[in-house]
PDB file of C-alpha atoms and ligand atoms in Angstrom:
ATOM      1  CA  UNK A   1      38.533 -95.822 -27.768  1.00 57.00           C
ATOM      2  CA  UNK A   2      39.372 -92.161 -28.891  1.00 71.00           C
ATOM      3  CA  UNK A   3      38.750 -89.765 -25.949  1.00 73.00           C
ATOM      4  CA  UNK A   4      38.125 -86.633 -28.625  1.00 73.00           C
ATOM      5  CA  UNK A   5      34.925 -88.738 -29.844  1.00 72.00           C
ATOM      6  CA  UNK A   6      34.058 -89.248 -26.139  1.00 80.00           C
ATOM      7  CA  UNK A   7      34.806 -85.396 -24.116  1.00 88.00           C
ATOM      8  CA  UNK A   8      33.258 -82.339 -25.038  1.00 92.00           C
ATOM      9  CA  UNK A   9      34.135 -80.027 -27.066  1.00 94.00           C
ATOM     10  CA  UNK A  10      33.971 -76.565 -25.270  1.00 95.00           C
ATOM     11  CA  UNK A  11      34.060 -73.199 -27.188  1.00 96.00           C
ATOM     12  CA  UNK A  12      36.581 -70.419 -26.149  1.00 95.00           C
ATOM     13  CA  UNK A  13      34.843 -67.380 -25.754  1.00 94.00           C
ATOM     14  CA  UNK A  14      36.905 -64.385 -27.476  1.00 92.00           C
ATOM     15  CA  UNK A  15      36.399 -62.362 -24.310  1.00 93.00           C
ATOM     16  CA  UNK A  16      40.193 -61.336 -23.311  1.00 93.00           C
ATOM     17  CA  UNK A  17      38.946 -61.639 -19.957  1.00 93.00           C
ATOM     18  CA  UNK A  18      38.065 -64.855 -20.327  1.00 93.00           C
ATOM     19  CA  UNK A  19      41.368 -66.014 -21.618  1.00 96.00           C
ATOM     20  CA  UNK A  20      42.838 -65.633 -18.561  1.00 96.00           C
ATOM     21  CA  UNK A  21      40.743 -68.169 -16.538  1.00 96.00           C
ATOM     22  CA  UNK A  22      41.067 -71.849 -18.924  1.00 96.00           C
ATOM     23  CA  UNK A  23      40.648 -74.685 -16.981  1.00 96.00           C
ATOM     24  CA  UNK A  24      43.253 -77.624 -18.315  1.00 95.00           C
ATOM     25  CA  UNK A  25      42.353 -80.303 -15.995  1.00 93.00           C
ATOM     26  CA  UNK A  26      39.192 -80.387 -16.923  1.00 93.00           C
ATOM     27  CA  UNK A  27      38.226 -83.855 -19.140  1.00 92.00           C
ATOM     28  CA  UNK A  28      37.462 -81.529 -22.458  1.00 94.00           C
ATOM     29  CA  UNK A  29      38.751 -80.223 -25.084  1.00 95.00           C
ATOM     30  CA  UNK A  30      38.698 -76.394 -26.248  1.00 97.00           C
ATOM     31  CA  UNK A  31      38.770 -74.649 -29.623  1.00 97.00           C
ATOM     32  CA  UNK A  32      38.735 -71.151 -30.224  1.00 97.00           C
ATOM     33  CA  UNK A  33      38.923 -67.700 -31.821  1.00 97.00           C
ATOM     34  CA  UNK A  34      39.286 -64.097 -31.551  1.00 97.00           C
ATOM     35  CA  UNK A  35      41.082 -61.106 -31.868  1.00 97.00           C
ATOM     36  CA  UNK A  36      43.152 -59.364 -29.675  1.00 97.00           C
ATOM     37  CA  UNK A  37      44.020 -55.160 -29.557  1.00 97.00           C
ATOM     38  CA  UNK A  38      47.788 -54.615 -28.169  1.00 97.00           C
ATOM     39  CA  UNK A  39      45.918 -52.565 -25.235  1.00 96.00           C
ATOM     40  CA  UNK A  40      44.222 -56.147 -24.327  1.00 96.00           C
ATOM     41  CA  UNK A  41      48.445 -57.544 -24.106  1.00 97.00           C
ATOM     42  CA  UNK A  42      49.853 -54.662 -22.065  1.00 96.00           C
ATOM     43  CA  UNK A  43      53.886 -56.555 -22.355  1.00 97.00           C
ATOM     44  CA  UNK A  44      52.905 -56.386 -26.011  1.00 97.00           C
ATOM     45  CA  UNK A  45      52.059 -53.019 -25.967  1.00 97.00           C
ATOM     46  CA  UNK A  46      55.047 -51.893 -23.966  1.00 97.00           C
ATOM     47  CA  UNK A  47      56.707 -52.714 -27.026  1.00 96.00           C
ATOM     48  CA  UNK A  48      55.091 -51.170 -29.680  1.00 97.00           C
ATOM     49  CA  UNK A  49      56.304 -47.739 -30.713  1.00 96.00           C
ATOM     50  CA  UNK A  50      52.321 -46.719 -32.144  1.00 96.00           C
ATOM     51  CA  UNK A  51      49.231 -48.880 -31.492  1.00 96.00           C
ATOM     52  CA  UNK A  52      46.636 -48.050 -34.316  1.00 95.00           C
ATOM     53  CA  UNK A  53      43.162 -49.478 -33.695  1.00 93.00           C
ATOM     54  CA  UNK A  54      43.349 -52.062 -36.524  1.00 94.00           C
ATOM     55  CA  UNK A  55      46.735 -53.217 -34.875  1.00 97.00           C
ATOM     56  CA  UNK A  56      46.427 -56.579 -32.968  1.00 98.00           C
ATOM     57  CA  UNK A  57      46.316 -60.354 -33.476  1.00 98.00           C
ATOM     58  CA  UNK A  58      43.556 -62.946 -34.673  1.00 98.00           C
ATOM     59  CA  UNK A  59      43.910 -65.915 -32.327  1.00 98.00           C
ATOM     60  CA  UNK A  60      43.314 -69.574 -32.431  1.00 98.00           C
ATOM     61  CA  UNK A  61      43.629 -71.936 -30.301  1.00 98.00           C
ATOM     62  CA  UNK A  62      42.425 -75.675 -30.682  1.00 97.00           C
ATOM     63  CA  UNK A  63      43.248 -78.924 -28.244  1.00 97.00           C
ATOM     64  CA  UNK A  64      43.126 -82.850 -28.631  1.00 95.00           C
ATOM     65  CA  UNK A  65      43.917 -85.504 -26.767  1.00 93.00           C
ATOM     66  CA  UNK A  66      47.007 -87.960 -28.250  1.00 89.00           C
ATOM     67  CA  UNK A  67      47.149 -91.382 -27.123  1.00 83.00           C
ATOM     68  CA  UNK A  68      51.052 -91.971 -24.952  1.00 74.00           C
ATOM     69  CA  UNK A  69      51.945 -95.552 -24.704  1.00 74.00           C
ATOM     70  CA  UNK A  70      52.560 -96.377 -21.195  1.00 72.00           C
ATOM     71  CA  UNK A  71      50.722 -93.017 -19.471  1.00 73.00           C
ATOM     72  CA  UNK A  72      47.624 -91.106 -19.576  1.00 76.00           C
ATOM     73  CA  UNK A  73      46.363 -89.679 -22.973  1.00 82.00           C
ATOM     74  CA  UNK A  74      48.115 -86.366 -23.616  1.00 87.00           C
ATOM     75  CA  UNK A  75      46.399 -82.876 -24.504  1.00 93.00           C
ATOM     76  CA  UNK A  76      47.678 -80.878 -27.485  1.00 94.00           C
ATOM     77  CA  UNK A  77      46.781 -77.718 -27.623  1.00 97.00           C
ATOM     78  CA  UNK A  78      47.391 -75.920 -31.404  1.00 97.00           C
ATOM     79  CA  UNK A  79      48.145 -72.238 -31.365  1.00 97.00           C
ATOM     80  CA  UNK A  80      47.622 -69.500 -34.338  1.00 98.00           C
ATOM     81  CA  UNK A  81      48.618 -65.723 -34.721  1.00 98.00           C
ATOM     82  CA  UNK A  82      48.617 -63.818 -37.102  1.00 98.00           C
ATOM     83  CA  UNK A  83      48.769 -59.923 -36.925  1.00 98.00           C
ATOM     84  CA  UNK A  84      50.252 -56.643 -36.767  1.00 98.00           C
ATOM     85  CA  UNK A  85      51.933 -53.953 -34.229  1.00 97.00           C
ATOM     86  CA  UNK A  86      54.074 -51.410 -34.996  1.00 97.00           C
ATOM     87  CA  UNK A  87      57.951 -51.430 -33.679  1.00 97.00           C
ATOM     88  CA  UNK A  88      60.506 -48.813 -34.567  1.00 96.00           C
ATOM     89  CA  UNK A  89      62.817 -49.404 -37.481  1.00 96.00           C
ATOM     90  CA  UNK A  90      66.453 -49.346 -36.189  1.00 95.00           C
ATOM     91  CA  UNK A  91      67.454 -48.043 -39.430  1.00 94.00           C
ATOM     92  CA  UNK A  92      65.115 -44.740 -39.681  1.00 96.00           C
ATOM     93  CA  UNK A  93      63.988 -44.873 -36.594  1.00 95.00           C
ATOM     94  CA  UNK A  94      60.535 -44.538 -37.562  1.00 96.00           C
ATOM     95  CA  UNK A  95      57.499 -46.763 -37.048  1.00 96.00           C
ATOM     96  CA  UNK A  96      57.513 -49.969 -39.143  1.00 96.00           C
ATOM     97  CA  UNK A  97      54.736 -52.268 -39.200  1.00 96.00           C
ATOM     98  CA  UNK A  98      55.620 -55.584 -38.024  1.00 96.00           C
ATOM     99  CA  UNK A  99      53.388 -58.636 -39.573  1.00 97.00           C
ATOM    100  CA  UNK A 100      53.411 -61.871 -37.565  1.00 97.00           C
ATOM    101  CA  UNK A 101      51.999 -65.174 -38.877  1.00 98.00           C
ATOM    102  CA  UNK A 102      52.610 -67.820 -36.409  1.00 96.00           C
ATOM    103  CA  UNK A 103      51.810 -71.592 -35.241  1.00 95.00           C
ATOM    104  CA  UNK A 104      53.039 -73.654 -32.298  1.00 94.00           C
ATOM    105  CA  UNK A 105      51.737 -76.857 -30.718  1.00 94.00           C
ATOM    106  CA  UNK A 106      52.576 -77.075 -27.465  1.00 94.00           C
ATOM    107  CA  UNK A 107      51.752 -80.451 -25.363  1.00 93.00           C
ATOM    108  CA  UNK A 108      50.266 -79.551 -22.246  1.00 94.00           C
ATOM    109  CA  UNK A 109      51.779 -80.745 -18.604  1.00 92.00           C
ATOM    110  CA  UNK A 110      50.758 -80.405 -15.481  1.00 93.00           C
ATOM    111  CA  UNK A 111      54.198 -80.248 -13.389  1.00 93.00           C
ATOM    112  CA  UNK A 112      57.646 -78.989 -14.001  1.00 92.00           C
ATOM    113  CA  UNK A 113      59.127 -82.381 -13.824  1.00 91.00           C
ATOM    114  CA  UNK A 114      56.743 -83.735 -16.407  1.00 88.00           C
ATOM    115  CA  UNK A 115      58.020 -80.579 -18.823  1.00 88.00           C
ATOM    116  CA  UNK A 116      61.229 -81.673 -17.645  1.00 87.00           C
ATOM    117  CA  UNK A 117      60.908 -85.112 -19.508  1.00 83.00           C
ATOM    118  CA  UNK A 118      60.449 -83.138 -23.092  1.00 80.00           C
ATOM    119  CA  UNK A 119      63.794 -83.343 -24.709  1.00 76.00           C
ATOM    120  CA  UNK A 120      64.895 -79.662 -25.076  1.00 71.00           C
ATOM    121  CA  UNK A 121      65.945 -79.783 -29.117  1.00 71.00           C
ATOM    122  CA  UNK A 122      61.820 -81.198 -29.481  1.00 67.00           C
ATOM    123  CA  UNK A 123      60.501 -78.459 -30.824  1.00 68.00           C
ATOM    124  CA  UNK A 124      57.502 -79.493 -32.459  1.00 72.00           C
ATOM    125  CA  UNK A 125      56.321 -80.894 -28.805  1.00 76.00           C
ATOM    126  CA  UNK A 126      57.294 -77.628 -26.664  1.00 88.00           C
ATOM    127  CA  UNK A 127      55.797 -78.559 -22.378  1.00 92.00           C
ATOM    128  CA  UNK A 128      52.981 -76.260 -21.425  1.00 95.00           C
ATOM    129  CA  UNK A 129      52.818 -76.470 -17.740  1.00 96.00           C
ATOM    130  CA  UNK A 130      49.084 -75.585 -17.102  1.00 97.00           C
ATOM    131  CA  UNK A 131      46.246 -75.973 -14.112  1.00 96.00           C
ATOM    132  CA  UNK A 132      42.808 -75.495 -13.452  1.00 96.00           C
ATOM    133  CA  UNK A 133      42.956 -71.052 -13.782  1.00 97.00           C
ATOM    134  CA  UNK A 134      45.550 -71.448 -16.613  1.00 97.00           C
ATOM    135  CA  UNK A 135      46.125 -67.704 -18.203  1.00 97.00           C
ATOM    136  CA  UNK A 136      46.132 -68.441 -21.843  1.00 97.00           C
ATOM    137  CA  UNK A 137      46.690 -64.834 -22.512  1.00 97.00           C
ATOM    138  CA  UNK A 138      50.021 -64.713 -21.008  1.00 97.00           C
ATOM    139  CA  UNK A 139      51.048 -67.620 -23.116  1.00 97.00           C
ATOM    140  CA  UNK A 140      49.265 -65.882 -26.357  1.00 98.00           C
ATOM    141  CA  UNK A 141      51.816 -62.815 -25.018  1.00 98.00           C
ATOM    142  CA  UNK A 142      54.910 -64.979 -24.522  1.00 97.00           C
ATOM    143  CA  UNK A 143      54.575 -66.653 -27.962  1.00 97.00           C
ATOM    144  CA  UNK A 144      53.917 -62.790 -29.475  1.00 97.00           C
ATOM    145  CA  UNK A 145      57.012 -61.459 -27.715  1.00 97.00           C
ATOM    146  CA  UNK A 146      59.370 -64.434 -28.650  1.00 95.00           C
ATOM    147  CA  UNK A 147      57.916 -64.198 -32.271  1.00 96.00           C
ATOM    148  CA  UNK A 148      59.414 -60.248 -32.469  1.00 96.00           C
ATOM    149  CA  UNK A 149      62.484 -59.441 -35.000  1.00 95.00           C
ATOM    150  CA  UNK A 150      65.201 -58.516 -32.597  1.00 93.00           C
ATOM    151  CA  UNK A 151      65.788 -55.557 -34.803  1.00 95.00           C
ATOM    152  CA  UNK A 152      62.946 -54.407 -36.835  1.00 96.00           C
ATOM    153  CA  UNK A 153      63.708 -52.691 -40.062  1.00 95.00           C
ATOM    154  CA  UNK A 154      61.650 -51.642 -42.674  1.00 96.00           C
ATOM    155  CA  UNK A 155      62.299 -53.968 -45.925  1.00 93.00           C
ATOM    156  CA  UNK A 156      65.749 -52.773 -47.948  1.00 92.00           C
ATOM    157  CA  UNK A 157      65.162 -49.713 -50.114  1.00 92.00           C
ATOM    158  CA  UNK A 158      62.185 -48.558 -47.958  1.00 92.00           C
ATOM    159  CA  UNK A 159      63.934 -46.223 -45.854  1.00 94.00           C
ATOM    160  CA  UNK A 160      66.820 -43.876 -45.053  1.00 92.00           C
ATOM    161  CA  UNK A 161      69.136 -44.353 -42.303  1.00 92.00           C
ATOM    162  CA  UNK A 162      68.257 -41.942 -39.612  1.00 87.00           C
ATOM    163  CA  UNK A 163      71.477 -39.121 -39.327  1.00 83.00           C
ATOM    164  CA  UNK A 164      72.334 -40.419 -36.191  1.00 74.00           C
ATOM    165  CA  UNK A 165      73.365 -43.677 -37.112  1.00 61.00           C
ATOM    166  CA  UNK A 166      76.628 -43.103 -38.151  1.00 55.00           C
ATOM    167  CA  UNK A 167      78.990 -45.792 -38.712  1.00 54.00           C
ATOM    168  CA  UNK A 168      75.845 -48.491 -39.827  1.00 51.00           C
ATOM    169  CA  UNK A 169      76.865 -50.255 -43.460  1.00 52.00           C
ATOM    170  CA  UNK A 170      73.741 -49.535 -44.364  1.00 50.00           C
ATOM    171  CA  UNK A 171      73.795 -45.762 -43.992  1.00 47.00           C
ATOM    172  CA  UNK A 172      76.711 -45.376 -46.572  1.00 47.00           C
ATOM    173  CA  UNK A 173      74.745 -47.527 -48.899  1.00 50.00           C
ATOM    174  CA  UNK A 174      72.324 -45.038 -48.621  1.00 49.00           C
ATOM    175  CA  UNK A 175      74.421 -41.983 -48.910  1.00 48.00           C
ATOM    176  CA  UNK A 176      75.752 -43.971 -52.606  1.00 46.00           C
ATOM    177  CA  UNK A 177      72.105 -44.304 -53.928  1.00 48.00           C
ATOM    178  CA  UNK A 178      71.298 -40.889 -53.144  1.00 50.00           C
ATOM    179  CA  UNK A 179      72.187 -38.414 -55.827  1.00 51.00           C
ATOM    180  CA  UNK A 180      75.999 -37.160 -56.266  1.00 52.00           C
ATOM    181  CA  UNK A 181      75.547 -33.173 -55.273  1.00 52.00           C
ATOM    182  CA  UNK A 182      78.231 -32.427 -58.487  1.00 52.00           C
ATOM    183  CA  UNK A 183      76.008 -33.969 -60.879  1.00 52.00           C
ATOM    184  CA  UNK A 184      72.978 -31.397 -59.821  1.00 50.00           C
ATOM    185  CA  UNK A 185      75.204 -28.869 -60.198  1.00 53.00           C
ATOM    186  CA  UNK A 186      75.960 -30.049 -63.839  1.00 52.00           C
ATOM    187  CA  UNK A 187      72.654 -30.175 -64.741  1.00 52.00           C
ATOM    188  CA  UNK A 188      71.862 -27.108 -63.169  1.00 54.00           C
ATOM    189  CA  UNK A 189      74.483 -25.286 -65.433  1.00 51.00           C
ATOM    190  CA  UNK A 190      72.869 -26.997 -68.484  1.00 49.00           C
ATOM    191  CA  UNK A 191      69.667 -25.378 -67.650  1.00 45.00           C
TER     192      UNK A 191
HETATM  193 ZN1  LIG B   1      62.907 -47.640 -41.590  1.00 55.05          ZN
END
Protein backbone atom coordinates (compact mmCIF):
# COMPACT_ATOMS: atom_id res chain seq x y z
CA UNK A 1 0.00 0.00 0.00
CA UNK A 2 1.37 3.60 -0.74
CA UNK A 3 1.26 5.68 2.49
CA UNK A 4 1.04 9.18 0.23
CA UNK A 5 -2.50 7.76 -1.04
CA UNK A 6 -3.30 6.94 2.63
CA UNK A 7 -1.86 10.35 5.03
CA UNK A 8 -2.94 13.70 4.56
CA UNK A 9 -1.78 16.08 2.77
CA UNK A 10 -1.31 19.28 4.95
CA UNK A 11 -0.76 22.80 3.43
CA UNK A 12 2.21 25.01 4.64
CA UNK A 13 1.00 28.21 5.48
CA UNK A 14 3.45 31.03 4.00
CA UNK A 15 3.40 32.71 7.40
CA UNK A 16 7.34 33.00 8.29
CA UNK A 17 6.19 32.49 11.65
CA UNK A 18 4.79 29.52 10.97
CA UNK A 19 7.82 28.03 9.36
CA UNK A 20 9.44 27.80 12.36
CA UNK A 21 7.05 25.39 14.19
CA UNK A 22 6.69 22.02 11.38
CA UNK A 23 5.89 19.07 13.01
CA UNK A 24 7.94 15.95 11.20
CA UNK A 25 6.71 13.18 13.24
CA UNK A 26 3.54 13.70 12.49
CA UNK A 27 1.95 10.72 9.95
CA UNK A 28 1.44 13.53 6.97
CA UNK A 29 2.82 14.93 4.44
CA UNK A 30 3.34 18.83 3.73
CA UNK A 31 3.56 20.95 0.58
CA UNK A 32 4.06 24.46 0.39
CA UNK A 33 4.74 28.01 -0.81
CA UNK A 34 5.69 31.45 -0.15
CA UNK A 35 7.93 34.14 -0.22
CA UNK A 36 10.33 35.26 2.04
CA UNK A 37 11.87 39.23 2.59
CA UNK A 38 15.72 39.01 3.81
CA UNK A 39 14.32 40.95 7.06
CA UNK A 40 12.11 37.59 7.65
CA UNK A 41 16.06 35.54 7.46
CA UNK A 42 17.99 37.90 9.74
CA UNK A 43 21.65 35.46 9.00
CA UNK A 44 20.57 36.22 5.45
CA UNK A 45 20.28 39.65 5.93
CA UNK A 46 23.48 40.04 7.87
CA UNK A 47 24.87 39.36 4.65
CA UNK A 48 23.42 41.45 2.29
CA UNK A 49 25.13 44.75 1.59
CA UNK A 50 21.31 46.54 0.52
CA UNK A 51 17.94 44.82 1.09
CA UNK A 52 15.40 46.38 -1.47
CA UNK A 53 11.77 45.44 -0.81
CA UNK A 54 11.43 43.23 -3.93
CA UNK A 55 14.65 41.37 -2.62
CA UNK A 56 13.88 37.89 -1.10
CA UNK A 57 13.15 34.27 -2.03
CA UNK A 58 9.96 32.30 -3.36
CA UNK A 59 9.92 29.05 -1.39
CA UNK A 60 8.75 25.56 -1.88
CA UNK A 61 8.76 22.94 -0.06
CA UNK A 62 6.96 19.51 -0.80
CA UNK A 63 7.34 15.89 1.20
CA UNK A 64 6.58 12.11 0.37
CA UNK A 65 7.00 9.16 1.87
CA UNK A 66 9.60 6.46 -0.06
CA UNK A 67 9.24 2.94 0.66
CA UNK A 68 13.07 1.49 2.52
CA UNK A 69 13.39 -2.19 2.30
CA UNK A 70 14.00 -3.52 5.65
CA UNK A 71 12.79 -0.15 7.85
CA UNK A 72 10.04 2.21 8.14
CA UNK A 73 8.89 4.22 5.01
CA UNK A 74 11.13 7.28 4.65
CA UNK A 75 9.96 11.08 4.27
CA UNK A 76 11.43 13.20 1.47
CA UNK A 77 11.04 16.45 1.75
CA UNK A 78 11.79 18.59 -1.83
CA UNK A 79 13.12 22.07 -1.41
CA UNK A 80 12.93 25.20 -4.01
CA UNK A 81 14.51 28.80 -4.01
CA UNK A 82 14.72 30.96 -6.16
CA UNK A 83 15.50 34.73 -5.54
CA UNK A 84 17.50 37.70 -5.09
CA UNK A 85 19.68 39.77 -2.36
CA UNK A 86 22.17 42.02 -2.95
CA UNK A 87 26.05 41.24 -1.87
CA UNK A 88 28.95 43.52 -2.60
CA UNK A 89 31.02 42.94 -5.69
CA UNK A 90 34.67 42.28 -4.61
CA UNK A 91 35.74 43.80 -7.73
CA UNK A 92 33.95 47.43 -7.47
CA UNK A 93 32.94 47.09 -4.36
CA UNK A 94 29.55 48.07 -5.08
CA UNK A 95 26.22 46.30 -4.65
CA UNK A 96 25.64 43.41 -7.10
CA UNK A 97 22.53 41.59 -7.26
CA UNK A 98 22.91 38.06 -6.53
CA UNK A 99 20.16 35.60 -8.28
CA UNK A 100 19.74 32.18 -6.67
CA UNK A 101 17.77 29.32 -8.27
CA UNK A 102 18.04 26.33 -6.16
CA UNK A 103 16.69 22.62 -5.39
CA UNK A 104 17.69 20.04 -2.78
CA UNK A 105 15.95 16.91 -1.50
CA UNK A 106 16.87 16.17 1.65
CA UNK A 107 15.60 12.73 3.39
CA UNK A 108 14.40 13.46 6.67
CA UNK A 109 15.84 11.61 10.06
CA UNK A 110 15.00 11.72 13.26
CA UNK A 111 18.50 11.08 15.15
CA UNK A 112 22.08 11.86 14.49
CA UNK A 113 23.01 8.28 14.19
CA UNK A 114 20.34 7.64 11.61
CA UNK A 115 22.01 10.83 9.50
CA UNK A 116 25.05 9.12 10.36
CA UNK A 117 24.10 6.03 8.14
CA UNK A 118 23.83 8.47 4.84
CA UNK A 119 27.03 7.95 3.02
CA UNK A 120 28.70 11.43 3.01
CA UNK A 121 29.56 11.65 -1.07
CA UNK A 122 25.25 10.94 -1.36
CA UNK A 123 24.33 14.00 -2.30
CA UNK A 124 21.15 13.65 -3.86
CA UNK A 125 19.90 12.01 -0.33
CA UNK A 126 21.46 14.80 2.11
CA UNK A 127 20.00 13.59 6.34
CA UNK A 128 17.63 16.16 7.71
CA UNK A 129 17.58 15.53 11.35
CA UNK A 130 14.06 16.90 12.30
CA UNK A 131 11.32 16.59 15.38
CA UNK A 132 8.03 17.51 16.29
CA UNK A 133 8.88 21.88 16.46
CA UNK A 134 11.26 21.44 13.46
CA UNK A 135 12.37 25.22 12.28
CA UNK A 136 12.12 24.94 8.59
CA UNK A 137 13.22 28.47 8.31
CA UNK A 138 16.58 27.89 9.62
CA UNK A 139 17.05 25.14 7.14
CA UNK A 140 15.44 27.52 4.23
CA UNK A 141 18.50 29.97 5.76
CA UNK A 142 21.23 27.31 5.82
CA UNK A 143 20.49 26.14 2.24
CA UNK A 144 20.41 30.21 1.22
CA UNK A 145 23.74 30.82 2.94
CA UNK A 146 25.55 27.66 1.54
CA UNK A 147 24.02 28.56 -1.94
CA UNK A 148 26.12 32.22 -1.77
CA UNK A 149 29.18 32.85 -4.36
CA UNK A 150 32.10 33.04 -2.03
CA UNK A 151 33.07 36.12 -3.91
CA UNK A 152 30.37 37.94 -5.63
CA UNK A 153 31.28 39.90 -8.68
CA UNK A 154 29.31 41.56 -11.03
CA UNK A 155 29.45 39.58 -14.56
CA UNK A 156 32.97 40.47 -16.63
CA UNK A 157 32.80 43.82 -18.39
CA UNK A 158 30.13 45.15 -15.95
CA UNK A 159 32.31 46.91 -13.69
CA UNK A 160 35.57 48.67 -12.79
CA UNK A 161 37.88 47.51 -10.25
CA UNK A 162 37.50 49.68 -7.26
CA UNK A 163 41.14 51.91 -6.84
CA UNK A 164 41.90 50.12 -3.92
CA UNK A 165 42.36 46.88 -5.27
CA UNK A 166 45.63 47.06 -6.42
CA UNK A 167 47.51 44.13 -7.42
CA UNK A 168 43.93 42.11 -8.66
CA UNK A 169 44.51 40.67 -12.52
CA UNK A 170 41.51 41.97 -13.16
CA UNK A 171 42.18 45.61 -12.36
CA UNK A 172 45.02 45.86 -15.04
CA UNK A 173 42.65 44.34 -17.48
CA UNK A 174 40.67 47.12 -16.78
CA UNK A 175 43.22 49.82 -16.84
CA UNK A 176 44.07 48.12 -20.81
CA UNK A 177 40.37 48.52 -21.95
CA UNK A 178 40.15 51.90 -20.73
CA UNK A 179 41.32 54.52 -23.16
CA UNK A 180 45.27 55.21 -23.67
CA UNK A 181 45.50 59.07 -22.20
CA UNK A 182 48.14 59.78 -25.45
CA UNK A 183 45.61 58.90 -27.88
CA UNK A 184 43.07 61.76 -26.36
CA UNK A 185 45.66 63.94 -26.57
CA UNK A 186 46.08 63.11 -30.36
CA UNK A 187 42.76 63.61 -31.08
CA UNK A 188 42.53 66.55 -29.12
CA UNK A 189 45.32 68.21 -31.31
CA UNK A 190 43.34 67.15 -34.44
CA UNK A 191 40.47 69.13 -33.24
ZN1 LIG B 1 31.24 45.16 -9.57
Amino acid sequence: MNRNQVLPQVELSSEPSALKRVDFCAPQSYKGAGFLGIPDMPRVAEEASTINPSDGFDWSVQTHFEDSPGSDPHQVLDLGLNGRLNLICQRCLQDCAVDLDEKRRFILVLTDEEADAYPIEDEELEPLVVNQYFNLLETIEDEILLSLPLIPKHPDGFCEPHASNFGDESAEEATNERENPFNILKNMKKN
